[in-house]
XYZ file of C-alpha atoms in Angstrom:
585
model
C 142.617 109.343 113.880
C 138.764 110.054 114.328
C 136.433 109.574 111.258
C 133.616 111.647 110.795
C 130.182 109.531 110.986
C 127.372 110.338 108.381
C 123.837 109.272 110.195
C 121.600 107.419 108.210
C 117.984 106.151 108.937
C 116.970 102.685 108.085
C 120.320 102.190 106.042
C 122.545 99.483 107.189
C 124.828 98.104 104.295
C 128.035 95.791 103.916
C 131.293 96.247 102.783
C 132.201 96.139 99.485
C 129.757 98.204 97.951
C 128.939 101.361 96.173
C 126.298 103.586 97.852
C 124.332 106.134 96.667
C 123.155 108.019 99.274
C 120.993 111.555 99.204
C 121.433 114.175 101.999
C 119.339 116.676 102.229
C 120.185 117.570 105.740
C 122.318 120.447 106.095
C 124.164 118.549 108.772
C 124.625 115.716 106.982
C 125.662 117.617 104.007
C 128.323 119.575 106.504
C 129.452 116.024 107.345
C 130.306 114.954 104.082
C 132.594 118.129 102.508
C 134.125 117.804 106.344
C 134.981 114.219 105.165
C 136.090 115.021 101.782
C 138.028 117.490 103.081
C 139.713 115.508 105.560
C 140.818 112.398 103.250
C 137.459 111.199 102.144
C 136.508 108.839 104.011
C 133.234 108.254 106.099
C 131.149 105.767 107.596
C 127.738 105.291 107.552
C 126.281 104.393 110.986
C 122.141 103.572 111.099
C 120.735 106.061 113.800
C 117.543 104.953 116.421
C 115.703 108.186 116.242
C 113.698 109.783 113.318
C 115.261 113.132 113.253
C 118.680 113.941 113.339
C 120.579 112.190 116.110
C 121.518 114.852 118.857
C 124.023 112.561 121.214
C 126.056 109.137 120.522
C 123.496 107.411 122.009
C 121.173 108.017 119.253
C 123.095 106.297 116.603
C 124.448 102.776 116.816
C 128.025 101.760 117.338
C 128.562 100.100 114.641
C 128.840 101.165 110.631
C 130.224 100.779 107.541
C 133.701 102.777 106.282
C 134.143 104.012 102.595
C 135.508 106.260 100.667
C 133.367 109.210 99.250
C 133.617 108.829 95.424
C 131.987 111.298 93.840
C 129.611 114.247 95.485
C 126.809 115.989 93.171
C 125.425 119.165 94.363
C 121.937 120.041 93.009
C 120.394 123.118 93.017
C 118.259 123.332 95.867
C 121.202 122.315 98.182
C 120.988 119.106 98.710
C 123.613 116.609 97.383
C 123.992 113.399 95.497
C 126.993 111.245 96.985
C 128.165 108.021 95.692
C 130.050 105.843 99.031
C 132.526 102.405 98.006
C 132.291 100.703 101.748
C 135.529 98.593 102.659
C 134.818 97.535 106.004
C 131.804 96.957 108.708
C 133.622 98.591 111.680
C 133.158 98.764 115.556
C 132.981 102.286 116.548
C 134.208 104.272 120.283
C 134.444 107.361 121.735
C 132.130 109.113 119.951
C 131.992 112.170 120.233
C 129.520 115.205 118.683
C 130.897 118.824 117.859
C 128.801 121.564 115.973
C 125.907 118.936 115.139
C 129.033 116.485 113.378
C 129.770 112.742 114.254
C 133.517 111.512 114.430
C 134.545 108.226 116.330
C 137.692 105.963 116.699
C 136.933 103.522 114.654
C 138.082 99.245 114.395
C 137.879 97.612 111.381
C 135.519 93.890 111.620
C 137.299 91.048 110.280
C 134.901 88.473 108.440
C 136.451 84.858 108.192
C 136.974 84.140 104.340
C 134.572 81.549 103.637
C 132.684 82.231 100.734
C 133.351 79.654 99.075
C 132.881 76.910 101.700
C 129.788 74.586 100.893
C 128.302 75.012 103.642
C 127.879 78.576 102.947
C 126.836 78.026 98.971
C 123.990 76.046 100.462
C 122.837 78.718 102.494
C 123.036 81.112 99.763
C 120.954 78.908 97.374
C 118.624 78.472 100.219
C 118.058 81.674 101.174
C 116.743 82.419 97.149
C 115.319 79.699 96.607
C 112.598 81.023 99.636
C 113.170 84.299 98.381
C 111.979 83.541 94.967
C 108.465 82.241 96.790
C 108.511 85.383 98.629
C 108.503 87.389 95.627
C 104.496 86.751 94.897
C 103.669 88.500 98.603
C 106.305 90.888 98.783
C 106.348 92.363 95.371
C 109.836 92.172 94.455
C 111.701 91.603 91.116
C 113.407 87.864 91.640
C 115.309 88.550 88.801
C 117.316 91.366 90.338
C 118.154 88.246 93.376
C 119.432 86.288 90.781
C 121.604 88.728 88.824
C 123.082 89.511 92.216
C 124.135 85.824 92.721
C 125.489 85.333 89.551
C 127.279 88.565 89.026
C 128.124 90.132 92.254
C 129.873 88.954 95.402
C 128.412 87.401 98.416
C 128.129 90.676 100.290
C 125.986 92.374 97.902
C 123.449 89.274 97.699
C 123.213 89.585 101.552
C 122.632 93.475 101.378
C 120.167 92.972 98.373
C 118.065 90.073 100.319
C 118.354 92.480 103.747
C 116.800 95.120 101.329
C 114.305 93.322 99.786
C 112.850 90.946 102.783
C 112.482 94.813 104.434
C 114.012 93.281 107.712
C 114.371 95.512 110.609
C 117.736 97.699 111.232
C 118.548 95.646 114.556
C 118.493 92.502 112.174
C 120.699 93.919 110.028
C 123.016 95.320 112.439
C 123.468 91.740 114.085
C 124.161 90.350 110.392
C 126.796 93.231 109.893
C 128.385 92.279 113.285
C 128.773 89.009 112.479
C 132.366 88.009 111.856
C 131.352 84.851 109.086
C 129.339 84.758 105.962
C 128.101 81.610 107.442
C 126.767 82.948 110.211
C 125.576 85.549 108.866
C 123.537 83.352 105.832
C 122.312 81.385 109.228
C 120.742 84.549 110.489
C 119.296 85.812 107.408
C 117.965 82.121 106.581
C 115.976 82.766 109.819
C 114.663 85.671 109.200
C 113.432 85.108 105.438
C 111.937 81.920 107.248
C 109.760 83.520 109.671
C 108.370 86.255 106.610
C 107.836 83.071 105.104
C 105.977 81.675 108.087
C 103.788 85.042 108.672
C 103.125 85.280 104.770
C 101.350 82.536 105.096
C 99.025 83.267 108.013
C 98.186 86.477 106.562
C 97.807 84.616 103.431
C 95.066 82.509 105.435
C 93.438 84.756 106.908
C 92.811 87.253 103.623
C 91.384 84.144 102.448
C 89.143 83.051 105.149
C 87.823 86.771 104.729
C 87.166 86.430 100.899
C 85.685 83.328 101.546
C 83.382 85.143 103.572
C 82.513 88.155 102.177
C 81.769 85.505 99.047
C 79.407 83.758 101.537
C 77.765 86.836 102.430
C 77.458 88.226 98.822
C 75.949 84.589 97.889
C 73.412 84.953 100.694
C 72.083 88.489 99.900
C 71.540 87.859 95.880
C 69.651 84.652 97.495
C 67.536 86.426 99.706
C 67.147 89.154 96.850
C 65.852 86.454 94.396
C 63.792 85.350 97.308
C 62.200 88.388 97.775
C 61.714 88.742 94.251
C 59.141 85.484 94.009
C 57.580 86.112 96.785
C 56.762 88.934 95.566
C 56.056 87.543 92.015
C 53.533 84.691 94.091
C 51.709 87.731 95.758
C 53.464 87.008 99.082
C 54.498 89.631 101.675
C 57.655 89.911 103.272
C 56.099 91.252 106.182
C 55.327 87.571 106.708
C 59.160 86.445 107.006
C 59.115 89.986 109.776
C 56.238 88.317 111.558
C 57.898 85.444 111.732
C 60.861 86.748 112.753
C 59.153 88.545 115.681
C 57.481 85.580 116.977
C 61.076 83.881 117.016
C 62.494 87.238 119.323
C 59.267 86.835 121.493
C 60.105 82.924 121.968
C 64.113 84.013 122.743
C 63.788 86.807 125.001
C 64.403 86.143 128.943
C 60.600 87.256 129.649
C 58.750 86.873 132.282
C 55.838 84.675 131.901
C 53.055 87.630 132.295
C 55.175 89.644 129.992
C 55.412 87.032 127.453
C 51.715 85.895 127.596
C 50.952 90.314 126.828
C 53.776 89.899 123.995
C 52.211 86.957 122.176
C 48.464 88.319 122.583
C 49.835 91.317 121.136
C 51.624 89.567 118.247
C 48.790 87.600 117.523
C 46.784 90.591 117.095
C 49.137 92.437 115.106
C 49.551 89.480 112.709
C 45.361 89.557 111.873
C 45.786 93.083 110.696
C 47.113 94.188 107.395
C 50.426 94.958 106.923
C 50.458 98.302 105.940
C 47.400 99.408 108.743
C 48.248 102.095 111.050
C 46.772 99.301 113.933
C 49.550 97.019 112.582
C 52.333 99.234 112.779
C 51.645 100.579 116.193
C 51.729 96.713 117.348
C 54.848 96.187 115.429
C 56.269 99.090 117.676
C 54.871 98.253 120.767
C 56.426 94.785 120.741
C 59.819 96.452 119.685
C 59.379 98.696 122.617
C 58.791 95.888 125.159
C 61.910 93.221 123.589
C 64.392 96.388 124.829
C 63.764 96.640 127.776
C 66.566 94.484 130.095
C 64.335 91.889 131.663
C 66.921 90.266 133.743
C 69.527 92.239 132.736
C 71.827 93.589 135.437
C 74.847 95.229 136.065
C 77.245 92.334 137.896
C 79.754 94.449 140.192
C 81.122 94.132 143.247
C 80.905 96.359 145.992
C 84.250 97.358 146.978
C 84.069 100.015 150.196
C 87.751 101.090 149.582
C 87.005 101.829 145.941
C 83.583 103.943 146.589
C 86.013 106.002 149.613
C 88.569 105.877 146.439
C 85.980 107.303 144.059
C 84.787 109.766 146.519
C 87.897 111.189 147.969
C 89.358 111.741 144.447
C 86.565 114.047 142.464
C 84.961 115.288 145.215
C 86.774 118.125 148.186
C 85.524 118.595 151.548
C 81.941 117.346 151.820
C 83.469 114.478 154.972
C 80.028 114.150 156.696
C 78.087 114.324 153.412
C 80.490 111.602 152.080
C 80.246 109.399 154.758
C 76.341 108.850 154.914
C 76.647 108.018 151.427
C 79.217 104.905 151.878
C 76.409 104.335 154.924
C 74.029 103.557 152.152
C 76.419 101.832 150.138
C 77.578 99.695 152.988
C 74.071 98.426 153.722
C 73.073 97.667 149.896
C 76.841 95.498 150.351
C 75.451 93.484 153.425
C 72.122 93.182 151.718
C 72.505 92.655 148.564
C 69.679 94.918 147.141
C 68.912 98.953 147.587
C 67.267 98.927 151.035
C 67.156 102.180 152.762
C 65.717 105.517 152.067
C 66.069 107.410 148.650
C 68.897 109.663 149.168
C 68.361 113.732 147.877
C 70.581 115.888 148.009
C 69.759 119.757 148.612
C 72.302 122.543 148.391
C 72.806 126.136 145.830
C 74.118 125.666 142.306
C 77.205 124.598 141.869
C 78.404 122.660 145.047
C 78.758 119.070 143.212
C 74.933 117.300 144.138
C 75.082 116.210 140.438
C 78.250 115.069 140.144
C 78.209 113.257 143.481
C 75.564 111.018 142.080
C 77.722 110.614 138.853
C 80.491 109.545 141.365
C 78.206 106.859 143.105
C 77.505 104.976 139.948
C 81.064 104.982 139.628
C 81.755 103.616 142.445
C 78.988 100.899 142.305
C 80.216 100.238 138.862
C 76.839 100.682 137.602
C 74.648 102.526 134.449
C 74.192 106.337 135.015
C 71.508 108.478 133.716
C 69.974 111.429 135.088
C 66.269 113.240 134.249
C 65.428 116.720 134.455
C 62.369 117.717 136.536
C 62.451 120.845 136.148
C 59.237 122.325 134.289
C 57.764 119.002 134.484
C 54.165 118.873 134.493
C 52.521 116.191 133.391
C 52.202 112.784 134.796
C 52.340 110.785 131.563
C 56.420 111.742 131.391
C 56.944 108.897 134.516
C 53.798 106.967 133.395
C 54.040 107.230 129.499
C 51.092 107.366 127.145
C 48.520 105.107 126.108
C 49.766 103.026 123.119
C 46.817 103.811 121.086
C 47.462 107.823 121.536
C 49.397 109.049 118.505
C 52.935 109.642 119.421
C 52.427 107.295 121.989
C 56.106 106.636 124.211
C 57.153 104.776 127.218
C 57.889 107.059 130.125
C 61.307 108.757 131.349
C 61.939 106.041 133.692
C 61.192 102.824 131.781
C 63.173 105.104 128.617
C 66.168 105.258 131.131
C 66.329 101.760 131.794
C 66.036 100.578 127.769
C 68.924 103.372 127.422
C 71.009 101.905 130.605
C 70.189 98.404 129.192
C 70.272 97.159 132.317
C 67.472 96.768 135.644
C 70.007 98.236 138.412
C 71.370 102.049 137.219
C 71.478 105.066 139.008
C 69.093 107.276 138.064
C 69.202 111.009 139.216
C 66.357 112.736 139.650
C 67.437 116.026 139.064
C 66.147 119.688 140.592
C 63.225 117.285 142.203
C 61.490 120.512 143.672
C 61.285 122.309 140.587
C 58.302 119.455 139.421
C 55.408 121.607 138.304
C 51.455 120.501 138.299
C 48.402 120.818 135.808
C 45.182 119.833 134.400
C 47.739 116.823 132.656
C 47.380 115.457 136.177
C 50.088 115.275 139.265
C 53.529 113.946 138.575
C 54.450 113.778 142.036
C 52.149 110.843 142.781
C 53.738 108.874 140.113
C 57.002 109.712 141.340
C 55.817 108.823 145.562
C 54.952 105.258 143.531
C 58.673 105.218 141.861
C 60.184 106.218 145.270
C 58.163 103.557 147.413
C 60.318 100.369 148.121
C 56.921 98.782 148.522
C 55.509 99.627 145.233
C 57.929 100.257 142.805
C 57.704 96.842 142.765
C 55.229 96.128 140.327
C 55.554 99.475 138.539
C 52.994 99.679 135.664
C 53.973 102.077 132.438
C 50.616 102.936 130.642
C 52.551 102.238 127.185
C 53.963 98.718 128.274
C 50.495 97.691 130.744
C 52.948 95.091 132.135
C 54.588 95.052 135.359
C 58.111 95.869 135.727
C 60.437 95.886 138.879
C 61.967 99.393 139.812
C 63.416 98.175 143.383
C 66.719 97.379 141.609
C 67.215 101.140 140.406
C 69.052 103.283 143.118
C 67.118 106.600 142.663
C 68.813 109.905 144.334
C 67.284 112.846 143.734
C 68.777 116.554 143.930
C 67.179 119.923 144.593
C 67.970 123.534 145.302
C 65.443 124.257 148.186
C 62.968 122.145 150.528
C 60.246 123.666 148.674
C 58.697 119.942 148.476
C 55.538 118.375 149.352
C 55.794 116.701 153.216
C 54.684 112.924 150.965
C 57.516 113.451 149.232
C 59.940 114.600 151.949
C 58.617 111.695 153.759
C 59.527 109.550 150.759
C 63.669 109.906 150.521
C 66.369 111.426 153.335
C 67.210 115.268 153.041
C 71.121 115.584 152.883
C 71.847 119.777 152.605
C 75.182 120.274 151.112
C 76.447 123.209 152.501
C 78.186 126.240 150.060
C 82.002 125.507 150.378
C 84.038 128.020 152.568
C 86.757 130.027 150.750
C 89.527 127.599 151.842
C 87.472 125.180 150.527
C 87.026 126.576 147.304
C 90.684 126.901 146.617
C 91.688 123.837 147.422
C 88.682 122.518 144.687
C 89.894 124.667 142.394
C 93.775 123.572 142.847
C 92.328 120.060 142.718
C 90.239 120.523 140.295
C 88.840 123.257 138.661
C 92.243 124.621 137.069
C 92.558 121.249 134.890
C 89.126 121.187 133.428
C 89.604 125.204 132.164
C 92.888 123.808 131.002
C 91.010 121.008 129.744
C 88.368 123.180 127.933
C 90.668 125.758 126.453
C 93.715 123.738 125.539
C 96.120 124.682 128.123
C 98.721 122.181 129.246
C 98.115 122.500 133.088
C 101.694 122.887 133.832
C 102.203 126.006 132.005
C 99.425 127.397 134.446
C 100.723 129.125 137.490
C 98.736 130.819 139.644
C 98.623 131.637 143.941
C 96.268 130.907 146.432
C 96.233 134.415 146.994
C 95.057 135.083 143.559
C 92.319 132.511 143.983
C 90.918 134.203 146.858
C 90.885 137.573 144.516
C 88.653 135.569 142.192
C 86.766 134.208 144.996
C 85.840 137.833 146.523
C 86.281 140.025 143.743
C 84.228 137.809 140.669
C 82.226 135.490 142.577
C 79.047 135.545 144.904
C 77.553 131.757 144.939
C 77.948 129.331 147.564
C 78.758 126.525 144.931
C 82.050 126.691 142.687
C 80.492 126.816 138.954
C 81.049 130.610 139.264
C 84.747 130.129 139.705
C 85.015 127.500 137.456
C 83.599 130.438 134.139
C 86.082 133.075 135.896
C 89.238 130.402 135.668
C 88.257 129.736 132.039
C 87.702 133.058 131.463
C 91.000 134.035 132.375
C 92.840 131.047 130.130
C 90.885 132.313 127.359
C 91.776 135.862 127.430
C 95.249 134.792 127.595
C 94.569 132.724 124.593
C 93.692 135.816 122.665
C 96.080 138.271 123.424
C 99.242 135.358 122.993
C 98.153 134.782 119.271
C 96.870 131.200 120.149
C 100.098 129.944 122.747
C 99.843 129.031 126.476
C 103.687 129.709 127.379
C 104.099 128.931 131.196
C 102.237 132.224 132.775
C 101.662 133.489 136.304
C 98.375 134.702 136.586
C 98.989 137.413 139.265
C 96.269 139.490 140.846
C 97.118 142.285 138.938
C 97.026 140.092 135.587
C 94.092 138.751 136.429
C 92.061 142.089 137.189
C 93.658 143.182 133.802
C 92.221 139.768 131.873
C 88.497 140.119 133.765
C 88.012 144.038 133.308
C 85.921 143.731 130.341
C 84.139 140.708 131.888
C 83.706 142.470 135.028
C 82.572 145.838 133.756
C 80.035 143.495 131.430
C 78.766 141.503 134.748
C 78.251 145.229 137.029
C 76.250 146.098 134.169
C 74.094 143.095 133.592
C 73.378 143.771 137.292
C 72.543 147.531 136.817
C 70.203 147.002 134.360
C 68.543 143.908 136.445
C 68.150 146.587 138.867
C 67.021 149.362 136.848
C 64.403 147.049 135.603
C 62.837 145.902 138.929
């Protein structure tokens, strides 16, 4: 006859004794007035998932029987139930109908030796390291010993499995053990190793203490410290002084650079400490410590990886591609940046940006990119003079302190966008940047040192060849074609579709749309050569959706019609943007 099987999670208990056990489940509670009804007996199996076990593989296969000795319902529904276990039991053909366990069931036989010495050793054992566990794990050792002295052998083993907190498996291989000996031997083990990792933790919390002591100790010192210098009309400016000189002496300088720094120290140290003069040497010095002298990205140049990095975030673009791992090859056989500045020129939106993202990725080096656009005045690549007021390093010598290292990538972005004004011309300070031959001993008007650019890879990026001939003489024009429609669907299958899911919360999978309605969006929403244009429509789309399905991205074909019927507002909104560009010229 099958028994019905009450799931329990993190339960696992011997026989001989009475369980209370709270249900609030109205499965579980189904389960027990099925028992009840049935002769009253049920057995309480530990389950490996959270929720409610769904299949017999979610719940062990073995439990403990009893017999179901008293049920209180309460008024919200749920149900006290006391449980008297008899036997640990091995369980088969399980079987689930209507949410309810029931199994064949055969009873465990435990070898009656209780009383053996042996196994009174164990048992004294076991609390004896119990009763030192007590001070970490917070447990009454009183309760332990009323258990040994008034209760049998099982119930000290369930109490000690309870209040060591050991894991259900460990418990299950103590229930399925057919001796208490063996069993004590296993939970003797296990109390052994708390024991053991008790007292690690125990070592470490007070290493820490001892530490946080230390460092309490040392700031009331340096407090008090402060306090008579003070008191003896010393400055602690002095100590900061000090303590400058000391990053001067450390820092891997070069020895021009660290001749400037201690002239400059010296100086700053003859002027008072709370002069305008002294402060601006204070930050001048701070300025020149951060920026990597010597520092350097250490990578190797893999050529499969750059193809690897290339292939995967960027479509089409095979000739384009290529004469980049050109370059790439050469700085691998040379070991430095030789060859001409790259630039790439194509319309918005066909990837010259993120291409340039996707060589420092596959160089493994820095990135950071500077906008030309507007730029006008040669002091943003030269910086100022340090005795201007808001006086600043340049954009380049600023993107190398940021990068922290000699060797990024730095994009120059929308290069032919650079502007020109009584502030002086930009573009000669960028021919000097962009000269192998004299980027060399670059000179920032902030730092007045020399510092060595030929370690930076610059590429540049612009929309036209509306450039001076110096500076198209300066770097290698690579025109990025606009992508053909084929093209563009295939870059949007790649990739565009998972960044709109990306940006709007869709899960990608739940997104299904054609090529066919692609090309709609292609002809009907876009007119640019690049993708950024599809990329707005595609989110555009995901986020109507959004709206009208209160919030929920169930799995959705976007069909031409549904998408005409998601852009209408956007498209009427565009055609009269354009109408009113037009009535304006």
């Amino acid at each position: 006859m099958k028994e019905f099987i009450l799931p329990v999670r993190d339960l696992v208990v011997h026989p001989d004794i009475t369980v209370p056990v709270y249900v609030d489940n109205p499965q579980s509670i189904a389960c027990i007035e099925a028992a009840a009804a049935s002769g009253g007996r049920i057995v309480l199996v530990p389950q490996h998932s959270w929720s409610y076990p769904a299949a017999p593989e979610d719940i062990y296969d073995i439990g403990t029987i009893g017999d179901i000795a008293h049920v209180l319902r309460m008024p919200d529904g749920s149900a006290h139930v006391i449980i008297l276990t008899t036997h640990a039991v091995n369980l088969t053909d399980i079987m689930v109908s209507d949410g309810l366990f029931t199994a064949d069931v055969s009873p465990i036989i435990v070898a009656n030796d209780e009383r053996d010495e042996q196994t009174i050793a164990l048992r004294d054992k076991i609390a004896e390291n119990m009763q030192q566990l007590s001070g970490v794990r917070k447990f009454k050792a009183d309760r332990l010993r009323g258990l040994m002295q008034n209760y049998p052998l099982a119930a000290f083993v369930d109490g000690v499995i309870q209040m060591a907190g050991l894991e259900p498996d460990v418990a299950i291989r103590i229930l399925r053990t057919t001796s208490w000996h063996d069993k004590l031997v296993i939970l003797l083990e296990q109390i052994n190793l708390i024991m053991a990792t008790a007292k690690i933790e125990d070592s470490i919390n007070r290493r820490i203490q001892q530490q946080m002591e230390r460092g309490r100790r040392e700031a009331i010192l340096q407090e008090k410290m402060r306090a008579i210098q003070h008191e003896m009309g010393e400055d602690s400016d002095e100590v900061d002084s000090e303590n400058m000189r000391k990053r001067i002496e450390k820092a891997p300088l070069p020895a021009d650079v660290r001749e400037k720094a201690m002239t400059e120290w010296k100086r700053m140290r003859s002027f008072a400490p709370m002069s305008n003069d002294g402060a601006l040497l204070k930050s001048y010095l701070d300025e020149l410590l951060s920026m990597p002298w010597g520092k350097s990205d250490k990578s190797e140049i893999d050529l499969n990886v750059a193809r690897g990095v290339l292939d995967s975030e960027h479509s089409g673009m095979q000739s384009v591609k290529e004469r980049i791992l050109e370059h790439i090859a050469v700085m691998k056989k040379t070991g430095g940046n030789q060859g001409s500045i790259l630039c790439f020129v194509g319309a918005p939106g066909v990837g010259k940006t993120s291409l340039a993202k996707s060589i420092a990725t596959a160089l493994g080096r820095k990135y950071h990119r500077i906008s030309l656009g507007g730029v006008s005045d040669e002091a943003h690549f030269r910086g100022h003079r340090k005795t201007y007021i808001g006086a600043q390093t340049g954009r380049i010598m600023d993107a190398l302190k940021r990068c922290k290292a000699n060797n990024p990538v730095i994009v120059l972005d929308e290069i032919d966008k650079m502007g020109r004004d009584w502030r002086g011309d930009p573009e000669s300070a960028l021919l000097e940047i962009l000269d192998p031959e004299q980027n060399k001993t670059f000179r920032d008007h902030y730092l007045e040192v020399d510092f060595d650019l030929s370690n930076v890879l610059f590429i540049a990026t612009a929309n036209s060849l509306n450039m001076s001939a110096a500076l198209k003489d300066r770097m290698e024009i690579i025109e990025i074609p606009g992508y053909s429609e084929d093209e563009k669907v295939r870059i949007a299958r790649e990739h565009l579709i998972a960044r709109a899911a990306h940006d709007t919360g869709w899960n990608p999978d739940n997104i299904v749309i054609s090529d066919d309605a692609l090309r709609h969006i292609i002809h009907d929403y876009t007119s640019e050569q690049g993708v950024r244009e599809l990329q707005r429509e595609l989110t555009a789309i995901l986020r109507r959706e959004l709206l009208l399905n209160n919030c929920e991205d169930a799995k959705t074909e976007f069909t031409i019609a549904k998408i005409d019927e998601l852009l209408a507002a956007h498209k009427s909104a565009i055609l009269a943007k354009r109408i009113g560009f037009g009535a304006r010229a």
